[in-house]
Structures are given as C-alpha cells and as structure tokens.
Coordinates of C-alpha atoms in Angstrom, one line a residue:
M1 CA 2.3 4.5 -28.6
T2 CA 0.7 1.3 -27.6
N3 CA -1.6 0.4 -30.5
S4 CA -2.1 1.3 -34.2
I5 CA -4.7 0.1 -36.7
N6 CA -5.6 1.1 -40.3
Q7 CA -9.2 1.5 -41.5
S8 CA -9.8 2.7 -45.0
Q9 CA -7.7 5.8 -45.5
V10 CA -7.9 6.8 -41.8
K11 CA -4.9 5.9 -39.5
R12 CA -5.9 5.4 -35.9
T13 CA -3.3 5.6 -33.2
L14 CA -3.7 5.1 -29.4
L15 CA -1.1 7.1 -27.4
N16 CA 0.2 5.9 -24.0
N17 CA -1.8 8.5 -22.1
G18 CA -5.1 7.3 -23.7
I19 CA -5.5 9.9 -26.5
V20 CA -6.9 8.4 -29.7
V21 CA -5.4 10.1 -32.8
L22 CA -7.1 9.8 -36.2
V23 CA -5.3 11.1 -39.2
T24 CA -6.8 11.3 -42.7
E25 CA -4.2 12.3 -45.3
N26 CA -5.9 14.5 -47.9
P27 CA -3.4 16.5 -50.0
A28 CA -5.9 18.0 -52.4
A29 CA -5.6 21.4 -50.7
D30 CA -3.0 23.0 -48.5
I31 CA -5.3 23.0 -45.5
V32 CA -5.3 21.0 -42.2
A33 CA -8.4 20.7 -40.0
A34 CA -8.6 19.2 -36.5
R35 CA -11.4 18.3 -34.2
M36 CA -10.7 17.5 -30.6
F37 CA -13.6 15.6 -28.9
L38 CA -14.0 15.1 -25.2
A39 CA -16.6 13.2 -23.2
A40 CA -17.7 16.4 -21.5
G41 CA -21.1 17.5 -23.0
S42 CA -24.2 18.7 -21.2
C43 CA -25.1 15.1 -20.3
Y44 CA -22.2 15.3 -17.8
E45 CA -23.7 18.3 -15.9
R46 CA -25.6 18.0 -12.7
T47 CA -29.2 19.2 -13.1
E48 CA -28.7 22.3 -10.9
K49 CA -25.7 23.2 -13.1
A50 CA -27.4 22.9 -16.5
G51 CA -25.8 25.2 -19.1
L52 CA -22.3 24.7 -17.6
A53 CA -20.8 23.0 -20.7
H54 CA -22.2 25.7 -22.9
L55 CA -20.8 28.4 -20.7
L56 CA -17.4 26.6 -20.6
S57 CA -17.3 26.5 -24.4
A58 CA -18.1 30.3 -24.6
V59 CA -15.4 31.2 -22.0
M60 CA -12.6 28.7 -22.9
T61 CA -11.1 30.8 -25.7
K62 CA -11.0 33.9 -23.6
G63 CA -7.7 33.2 -21.8
C64 CA -5.1 30.5 -21.2
K65 CA -1.7 29.7 -19.9
T66 CA 1.0 28.7 -22.4
N67 CA 2.9 25.7 -21.0
G68 CA 6.1 26.8 -22.7
S69 CA 4.7 26.6 -26.2
G70 CA 7.0 29.3 -27.6
Y71 CA 5.0 32.4 -26.6
S72 CA 6.9 35.0 -24.5
Q73 CA 3.9 35.4 -22.1
T74 CA 3.0 32.9 -19.5
T75 CA -0.7 33.9 -20.0
L76 CA -2.6 34.9 -23.1
S77 CA -5.6 37.2 -23.0
S78 CA -8.7 36.8 -25.2
M79 CA -7.3 39.5 -27.5
E80 CA -3.9 37.8 -27.8
I81 CA -5.5 34.5 -28.6
A82 CA -7.7 36.1 -31.3
E83 CA -4.7 37.9 -32.8
A84 CA -2.6 34.7 -32.8
V85 CA -5.3 32.9 -34.8
E86 CA -6.4 35.7 -37.1
S87 CA -2.9 36.9 -37.9
V88 CA -2.4 33.7 -40.0
G89 CA -6.0 33.5 -41.3
A90 CA -6.8 30.4 -39.2
S91 CA -9.9 29.5 -37.3
L92 CA -10.2 28.1 -33.7
S93 CA -13.5 27.6 -31.9
T94 CA -15.0 25.6 -29.1
D95 CA -18.5 24.1 -28.8
S96 CA -20.5 21.7 -26.6
T97 CA -23.4 19.3 -27.4
S98 CA -25.3 16.9 -25.3
D99 CA -22.8 14.1 -25.9
Y100 CA -19.4 15.8 -26.3
F101 CA -17.3 18.9 -26.1
V102 CA -15.2 19.8 -29.2
V103 CA -12.4 22.2 -30.0
S104 CA -12.1 22.9 -33.8
V105 CA -9.1 24.2 -35.7
K106 CA -8.5 24.9 -39.4
T107 CA -5.4 26.5 -40.9
V108 CA -2.9 26.2 -43.8
T109 CA -0.5 23.4 -43.3
A110 CA 2.5 25.5 -42.5
D111 CA 0.7 27.2 -39.5
F112 CA -0.9 24.0 -38.2
P113 CA 1.8 23.2 -35.5
E114 CA 1.5 26.7 -33.9
I115 CA -2.3 26.8 -34.0
L116 CA -2.6 23.2 -32.7
A117 CA -0.2 24.1 -29.8
L118 CA -2.5 27.1 -29.0
A119 CA -5.6 24.9 -29.1
G120 CA -3.8 22.5 -26.7
N121 CA -3.1 25.3 -24.3
I122 CA -6.7 26.5 -24.4
M123 CA -8.0 23.0 -23.8
R124 CA -5.6 22.2 -21.0
F125 CA -4.9 25.5 -19.3
P126 CA -7.9 27.8 -19.6
T127 CA -7.9 30.7 -17.2
F128 CA -11.6 31.6 -17.2
P129 CA -11.3 35.3 -16.5
E130 CA -14.0 36.5 -14.2
L131 CA -15.1 39.4 -16.4
E132 CA -15.4 37.1 -19.4
V133 CA -17.4 34.6 -17.4
E134 CA -19.8 37.3 -16.3
L135 CA -20.1 38.6 -19.9
E136 CA -20.8 35.2 -21.4
R137 CA -23.3 34.4 -18.7
K138 CA -25.3 37.5 -19.6
L139 CA -25.2 36.6 -23.3
A140 CA -26.5 33.1 -22.5
L141 CA -29.3 34.6 -20.5
Q142 CA -30.1 36.9 -23.5
D143 CA -30.2 33.8 -25.7
L144 CA -32.5 32.0 -23.4
R145 CA -34.9 35.0 -23.2
S146 CA -34.8 35.3 -27.0
Q147 CA -35.8 31.6 -27.4
K148 CA -38.8 32.2 -25.3
E149 CA -40.1 34.5 -28.0
Q150 CA -39.6 32.0 -30.8
P151 CA -42.6 29.6 -31.3
F152 CA -40.5 26.8 -32.8
S153 CA -38.0 27.0 -29.9
I154 CA -40.8 26.9 -27.4
A155 CA -42.5 23.9 -29.0
F156 CA -39.2 22.0 -29.2
E157 CA -38.3 22.8 -25.6
Q158 CA -41.6 21.6 -24.2
L159 CA -41.6 18.5 -26.4
R160 CA -38.1 17.6 -25.2
K161 CA -39.1 18.0 -21.6
I162 CA -42.1 15.7 -21.8
I163 CA -40.2 13.0 -23.8
Y164 CA -37.1 12.9 -21.7
Q165 CA -38.4 13.8 -18.2
N166 CA -35.4 13.6 -15.8
H167 CA -32.9 12.6 -18.4
P168 CA -30.2 15.2 -19.3
Y169 CA -31.5 15.4 -22.8
A170 CA -34.6 17.1 -21.5
M171 CA -32.7 20.2 -20.7
S172 CA -31.6 22.9 -23.2
A173 CA -27.9 23.1 -23.7
L174 CA -28.2 26.7 -22.5
G175 CA -29.7 25.5 -19.2
D176 CA -32.4 27.8 -17.8
E177 CA -32.4 31.2 -16.2
D178 CA -32.0 29.9 -12.7
T179 CA -29.1 27.5 -13.4
I180 CA -27.2 30.0 -15.6
S181 CA -27.6 32.8 -13.1
N182 CA -26.1 30.7 -10.4
L183 CA -23.1 29.3 -12.3
T184 CA -19.7 30.5 -11.0
R185 CA -16.1 30.5 -12.2
D186 CA -15.4 27.8 -9.6
D187 CA -18.1 25.6 -11.3
L188 CA -16.2 26.0 -14.6
V189 CA -12.9 25.1 -13.0
E190 CA -14.3 22.0 -11.3
F191 CA -16.0 20.7 -14.5
H192 CA -12.9 21.3 -16.5
Q193 CA -10.7 19.5 -13.9
T194 CA -13.1 16.6 -13.8
Y195 CA -13.9 15.9 -17.4
F196 CA -11.0 17.3 -19.5
R197 CA -8.5 14.4 -19.4
P198 CA -6.4 12.6 -22.1
D199 CA -8.0 9.2 -21.7
T200 CA -11.4 10.5 -23.0
L201 CA -9.8 12.7 -25.8
V202 CA -10.2 11.9 -29.5
I203 CA -8.1 14.1 -31.9
S204 CA -9.1 13.8 -35.5
I205 CA -7.0 15.5 -38.1
A206 CA -7.6 15.7 -41.9
G207 CA -5.6 17.5 -44.6
R208 CA -2.2 17.8 -46.2
I209 CA -0.2 16.3 -43.4
D210 CA 1.9 13.1 -43.0
V211 CA 0.5 10.6 -40.5
D212 CA 3.7 10.1 -38.6
Y213 CA 4.4 13.8 -38.4
A214 CA 0.8 14.5 -37.2
V215 CA 1.1 11.8 -34.4
K216 CA 4.5 13.2 -33.3
L217 CA 3.0 16.7 -33.2
I218 CA 0.2 15.4 -30.9
E219 CA 2.7 13.6 -28.7
D220 CA 4.9 16.8 -28.4
I221 CA 1.9 18.9 -27.4
F222 CA -0.2 16.5 -25.4
G223 CA 2.1 13.7 -24.5
D224 CA 2.9 15.0 -21.0
W225 CA -0.8 15.2 -20.1
Q226 CA -1.6 12.4 -17.7
A227 CA -5.0 11.2 -16.4
P228 CA -5.2 10.9 -12.6
T229 CA -4.2 7.3 -11.8
N230 CA -6.6 6.9 -8.9
Q231 CA -9.6 8.5 -10.7
P232 CA -11.0 6.7 -13.7
P233 CA -13.3 8.6 -16.1
K234 CA -16.7 9.2 -14.5
K235 CA -19.4 6.8 -15.7
L236 CA -22.7 8.4 -16.4
S237 CA -25.6 7.1 -14.4
L238 CA -28.7 8.2 -16.4
P239 CA -32.3 7.6 -15.4
K240 CA -34.5 5.2 -17.3
I241 CA -37.0 7.0 -19.6
A242 CA -40.5 5.9 -19.1
I243 CA -42.7 6.1 -22.2
A244 CA -45.8 8.1 -21.3
P245 CA -47.1 10.0 -24.3
Q246 CA -48.9 13.3 -23.4
Q247 CA -49.8 16.7 -24.8
V248 CA -48.5 20.1 -23.9
A249 CA -49.4 23.5 -25.3
T250 CA -48.3 27.1 -25.0
H251 CA -50.7 29.9 -26.0
Q252 CA -49.0 32.6 -27.9
N253 CA -50.4 35.3 -30.2
T254 CA -48.5 34.1 -33.3
Q255 CA -49.3 34.2 -37.0
Q256 CA -49.0 30.4 -37.3
S257 CA -49.5 27.3 -35.1
I258 CA -46.4 25.1 -34.5
L259 CA -47.3 21.4 -34.3
M260 CA -44.8 18.8 -33.2
L261 CA -45.1 15.1 -32.8
G262 CA -42.3 13.3 -30.9
Y263 CA -41.6 9.6 -30.4
L264 CA -38.9 8.2 -28.1
A265 CA -36.4 6.5 -30.4
P266 CA -33.2 4.4 -30.0
S267 CA -29.6 5.6 -30.0
V268 CA -27.2 5.3 -32.9
H269 CA -26.1 1.9 -31.4
S270 CA -29.5 0.3 -32.1
P271 CA -29.9 -2.2 -35.0
D272 CA -33.0 -0.1 -35.9
Y273 CA -31.0 3.1 -36.4
A274 CA -30.7 2.8 -40.2
A275 CA -34.4 2.0 -40.8
L276 CA -35.5 5.0 -38.7
K277 CA -33.0 7.2 -40.6
L278 CA -34.5 6.1 -43.8
L279 CA -38.1 6.7 -42.5
S280 CA -37.2 10.2 -41.4
T281 CA -35.7 11.0 -44.8
Y282 CA -38.7 9.6 -46.7
L283 CA -41.1 11.4 -44.4
G284 CA -39.6 14.9 -44.1
N285 CA -36.3 15.5 -45.8
G286 CA -36.6 18.1 -48.6
L287 CA -39.1 19.2 -51.2
S288 CA -39.8 15.7 -52.5
S289 CA -40.5 14.2 -49.0
R290 CA -43.9 12.7 -48.2
L291 CA -44.9 15.4 -45.7
F292 CA -44.0 18.2 -48.1
V293 CA -45.8 16.7 -51.1
E294 CA -48.9 15.6 -49.2
L295 CA -49.4 18.4 -46.7
R296 CA -47.9 21.4 -48.4
E297 CA -48.1 20.9 -52.1
K298 CA -51.4 18.9 -52.4
R299 CA -53.3 20.3 -49.4
G300 CA -51.7 23.7 -48.8
L301 CA -51.7 23.2 -45.1
A302 CA -48.0 23.8 -44.3
Y303 CA -45.8 26.9 -44.2
E304 CA -43.0 24.5 -43.3
V305 CA -42.9 20.8 -42.6
S306 CA -40.1 18.4 -41.8
A307 CA -38.9 15.4 -39.9
L308 CA -35.7 14.7 -37.9
Y309 CA -34.1 11.8 -36.1
P310 CA -30.9 13.1 -34.5
T311 CA -27.9 10.8 -34.0
R312 CA -27.5 10.4 -30.2
L313 CA -25.3 8.4 -27.9
F314 CA -28.3 7.6 -25.7
S315 CA -32.1 7.4 -26.5
S316 CA -32.9 9.8 -29.4
S317 CA -36.2 11.1 -30.6
F318 CA -38.1 10.9 -33.9
I319 CA -39.8 14.3 -34.5
V320 CA -42.1 15.6 -37.2
Y321 CA -43.1 19.2 -37.1
M322 CA -45.2 21.7 -39.1
G323 CA -46.1 25.4 -39.2
T324 CA -49.7 26.1 -40.3
A325 CA -52.3 28.8 -40.3
P326 CA -54.2 29.0 -37.0
E327 CA -57.5 28.1 -38.7
N328 CA -55.9 25.0 -40.1
T329 CA -54.5 23.7 -36.8
E330 CA -56.9 20.9 -36.3
T331 CA -56.8 19.6 -39.9
A332 CA -53.0 19.9 -40.0
L333 CA -52.5 18.0 -36.8
T334 CA -54.7 15.2 -38.1
G335 CA -52.9 15.1 -41.4
L336 CA -49.5 15.0 -39.7
R337 CA -50.5 12.1 -37.4
T338 CA -52.1 10.3 -40.4
E339 CA -48.8 10.4 -42.4
V340 CA -46.8 9.0 -39.5
D341 CA -49.4 6.3 -38.8
L342 CA -49.2 5.2 -42.4
L343 CA -45.6 4.1 -41.9
S344 CA -46.9 1.4 -39.5
T345 CA -49.7 0.2 -41.7
S346 CA -48.4 0.5 -45.3
K347 CA -45.1 -0.8 -46.7
L348 CA -43.1 1.7 -48.6
A349 CA -43.0 1.1 -52.3
P350 CA -39.7 -0.1 -53.7
D351 CA -39.2 3.2 -55.7
A352 CA -39.9 5.2 -52.5
I353 CA -37.4 3.3 -50.5
Q354 CA -34.7 3.5 -53.2
A355 CA -35.3 7.3 -53.5
A356 CA -34.9 7.8 -49.8
K357 CA -31.7 5.6 -49.8
N358 CA -30.3 7.7 -52.7
K359 CA -31.0 10.9 -50.9
I360 CA -29.4 9.8 -47.6
L361 CA -26.3 8.4 -49.3
G362 CA -25.9 11.4 -51.6
Q363 CA -26.2 13.8 -48.7
Y364 CA -23.8 11.7 -46.7
A365 CA -21.2 11.8 -49.4
L366 CA -21.6 15.6 -49.8
G367 CA -21.0 15.9 -46.0
K368 CA -17.5 14.6 -46.4
Q369 CA -16.1 17.0 -49.0
T370 CA -13.9 19.2 -46.8
N371 CA -11.1 18.4 -44.4
A372 CA -13.1 19.9 -41.6
Q373 CA -16.0 17.6 -42.5
L374 CA -13.7 14.5 -42.6
A375 CA -12.2 15.4 -39.2
Q376 CA -15.6 15.9 -37.8
V377 CA -17.2 12.7 -39.1
Y378 CA -14.4 10.3 -38.0
G379 CA -13.8 11.9 -34.7
W380 CA -17.5 12.0 -33.9
Y381 CA -17.9 8.3 -34.7
E382 CA -14.9 7.4 -32.5
T383 CA -16.3 9.5 -29.7
L384 CA -19.7 7.8 -29.9
G385 CA -18.0 4.5 -29.5
L386 CA -18.8 3.4 -33.1
G387 CA -15.3 3.5 -34.5
I388 CA -14.2 4.7 -37.8
A389 CA -15.6 1.5 -39.5
F390 CA -19.0 3.0 -38.9
D391 CA -18.4 5.3 -41.9
Q392 CA -18.8 2.3 -44.2
D393 CA -21.1 0.3 -41.9
F394 CA -23.7 3.1 -42.0
Q395 CA -23.8 3.3 -45.8
D396 CA -24.1 -0.5 -46.0
A397 CA -26.9 -0.6 -43.4
I398 CA -28.8 2.1 -45.3
A399 CA -28.5 0.2 -48.6
A400 CA -29.7 -3.0 -46.9
V401 CA -32.9 -1.6 -45.3
T402 CA -35.9 -3.5 -46.5
A403 CA -39.6 -2.5 -46.6
E404 CA -40.3 -5.1 -44.0
E405 CA -37.6 -3.6 -41.7
A406 CA -39.0 -0.1 -42.2
I407 CA -42.5 -1.0 -41.3
A408 CA -41.4 -3.1 -38.3
S409 CA -39.4 -0.1 -37.0
A410 CA -42.4 2.2 -37.4
C411 CA -44.6 -0.3 -35.6
K412 CA -42.1 -0.5 -32.8
Y413 CA -41.4 3.2 -32.2
L414 CA -43.9 5.4 -34.1
R415 CA -47.2 4.6 -32.6
E416 CA -48.4 7.0 -29.9
P417 CA -46.9 10.4 -30.1
Y418 CA -46.0 13.1 -27.6
I419 CA -47.6 16.3 -28.9
S420 CA -46.3 19.8 -28.5
L421 CA -48.3 22.8 -29.7
V422 CA -47.7 26.6 -29.8
G423 CA -50.2 29.1 -31.1
Q424 CA -53.3 31.2 -30.6
E425 CA -55.4 30.0 -27.7
E426 CA -58.6 29.4 -29.7
A427 CA -56.8 27.4 -32.4
I428 CA -54.9 25.3 -29.8
R429 CA -57.9 24.7 -27.6
K430 CA -59.8 23.0 -30.4
V431 CA -57.3 20.2 -30.8
L432 CA -56.5 19.4 -27.2
T433 CA -58.1 16.4 -25.7
P434 CA -60.2 17.1 -22.6
D435 CA -57.7 15.5 -20.2
S436 CA -54.6 17.2 -21.6

C-alpha cells in the first residue's frame, strides 16, 4: 500500500498496483456488498464495435479460469459459476454503462472471501465460450428489435443521436444490428485485455467487515495483478459536440404520441450541475412536479410526463418527455416547451426551490440505505473522478442553489431544444416545421 486517507466513515486505500479500495464498515446486518468499477464502458468502444461492452458484460459470467483460488478445476463453466454463487445464497452480476463497467457482489459476511475470489477470477480470467458468445449476441439482437417496437425507446434513441452526433453517447449501449452481428470472441478478448487492468479499478465494499481485513483480502486476490509497464491506460479522444438543435420524427401507428425535448447539458464536473439537478427535479420528478401538475392534473394532456438529467462523466443531456393522445400532440408540445421556457424567464419561488431541494436530498438519503447502495455510490463517485468527498459536496451544493443560479443555468442551457417525436403520421405532421 502506498497511500491511505479517511473521509467520513469511508476508508480509501491505494494499492501498489493502482487499485483503489473503498471500505465502508456498516455492521447493522450480516451482509457484505462489493462493486468493482473499471474504466471500460461503451465510451471506450470503437464505433464499428458498438455494443461490445454490453456483450462482454453478458458473457463474462459464463466461464472463467480459477488462478489457484481453491477450486479443484482449472476452468469453471457457466453452470459451475452459478452453482458456486447460488449454493450460498449470494448474488454476482456484471453490467456496463456508457462511463464504466461494473462487477457486483452481495453475500453474507462468512461467504464473502469465497465469492469475492470468484468475482476476481471472472474479472481477470474470463474464457468467453464461443457458444455463450453466440447465444448472448442473439439475445442482444432480440433486445434491439424489441426496442424498435417501443415508441419511448425509438424517441429516446433518435433524440440521443441528434444531440450527440459522433460522440459515443449517441449510440445505444446495445449497439445496432450491424455492429452486434459482426462482433466476435476475438473482439471480446481484445477489449478485455486492453481495458481490464488494476490501475483503472475501483473496488468499493460496504457491510459487516473490518477495513484492514477487507484490504488484505483484496491484496490476496488482486495483488499479483500488474498493469503493463509500457502501456498506460488509454486516454479517450472524444469529438467535440456542436450544438445544432433540430427535429426528428418517426411515424408509428401508436395509441399515443411520444414527445421529447432535449438540451445538451454539462457533465457532473460542471459548477452548474447542482442547479440543473434542482431544475429537473422541480420540473419533472414525481406527482408534485411542475410538469405533472400543469400538464396532466390541470390540463389533462399527459398520460405520463417527466424530466431527467443523468449524471455523466462527459456532456450530459437535460430531457423532458411526455406521452399524450394523438389529437393533443400539438397542444401538448407547445405546453411542454412553454414550461421549460419559463425556467429562463421566471425565478422559482422560494417555497418551490425549497420543496425541490427537500425532494432531492430526501431521495438521495433513501438511496444510501443498503450496503449495495453504499458500495455503489462511493465507488461510482471515485470512478467518475469526483472522490468520496462528493457525497457531502453534492448535498451542500444542492442546499446552496439560489433562484438566481437556477434561472442563470436555465438561460445558459435550456433555450432551444432538440425535438424527438413518435406517433401517428397525421398528428406528427401538424407539429413539424416546414424545414424539419
């Protein structure tokens, strides 16, 4: 170990091989959860290999070598891995997002060393059996085809593409039919060898476990894993996103029109992040939100209506969306735009700001109740380069947002929207501008 710091109740340790270990002692229940984050999300894929990280996450638990972890076999099959996990009532899964890849573990304290060792083998020595690769590729293709029948998925997909253009965020995590169809086992092996390395790994543990014991366990399982000395972690070179609002529509014989407005918004590292989080909560989070009250309760225009501002390592997007009856499409779209535009012209009342703050902070606290949630939150912040101090910094930033900061952020980011529409041709044609 080369460095240790304490922050709140979380102990952070940097191992010699570059692994960051975060341990949160929480003895309330006899459970330990771990999240192992790697800089290996879909942003790291080449365009022609889109969907690779997702396929990797689906295949990774289907076979691995054991590296002398106490198993009699040198290789474990998919069934043997499942039996090892389920026989002790544990859970072990893998997933990928745009910004990171994650391996998740949860088990009773006594079984944690064995399950963590298994997770380490899966992460370091996956075998990617050909039959499993082929099966998971077919399932991914089915998922893609299924999404093409879902109006919301279509609207979100086409909005993402016009906002992000050539940026990796434009592409679905599943890729598309062409890229998925052409992925091979060799692609999985290459991606794994390139991006799975200890110096980009964050292991976050929470539960009934001693800090020193947890760190020693990580060292025993992962300590011999060394990054290539002549190959530093690959730096992402991402294209600049030009702001060019436009409209896009898909005609589909649906029972409702899906309307989406999107705005290019800053990453979690922006000083405007907290203000935009507050605005998205005020506008479209829950039954008391502005959009729900004004467009659904008062005017009866919306089947569903909401707003979201995802936390992203790179440029995010501020999105409001609505489902409405086809005959209300034009009125609903005008109403949706009007409500967003008001954020730039009218300061929020003190009680509205305080209510939004209370909602954010209450939901945030409820999102850190379990060991799995604690491991996720702290590991995620470390992976995004925010550090565990962001846990408190975020809450302080939300509490400090003023009406002036809120309206300034709205003026800066929420002026001219990208528009994505899905619905019946006649309903959609009425709201499109002539040059769209």
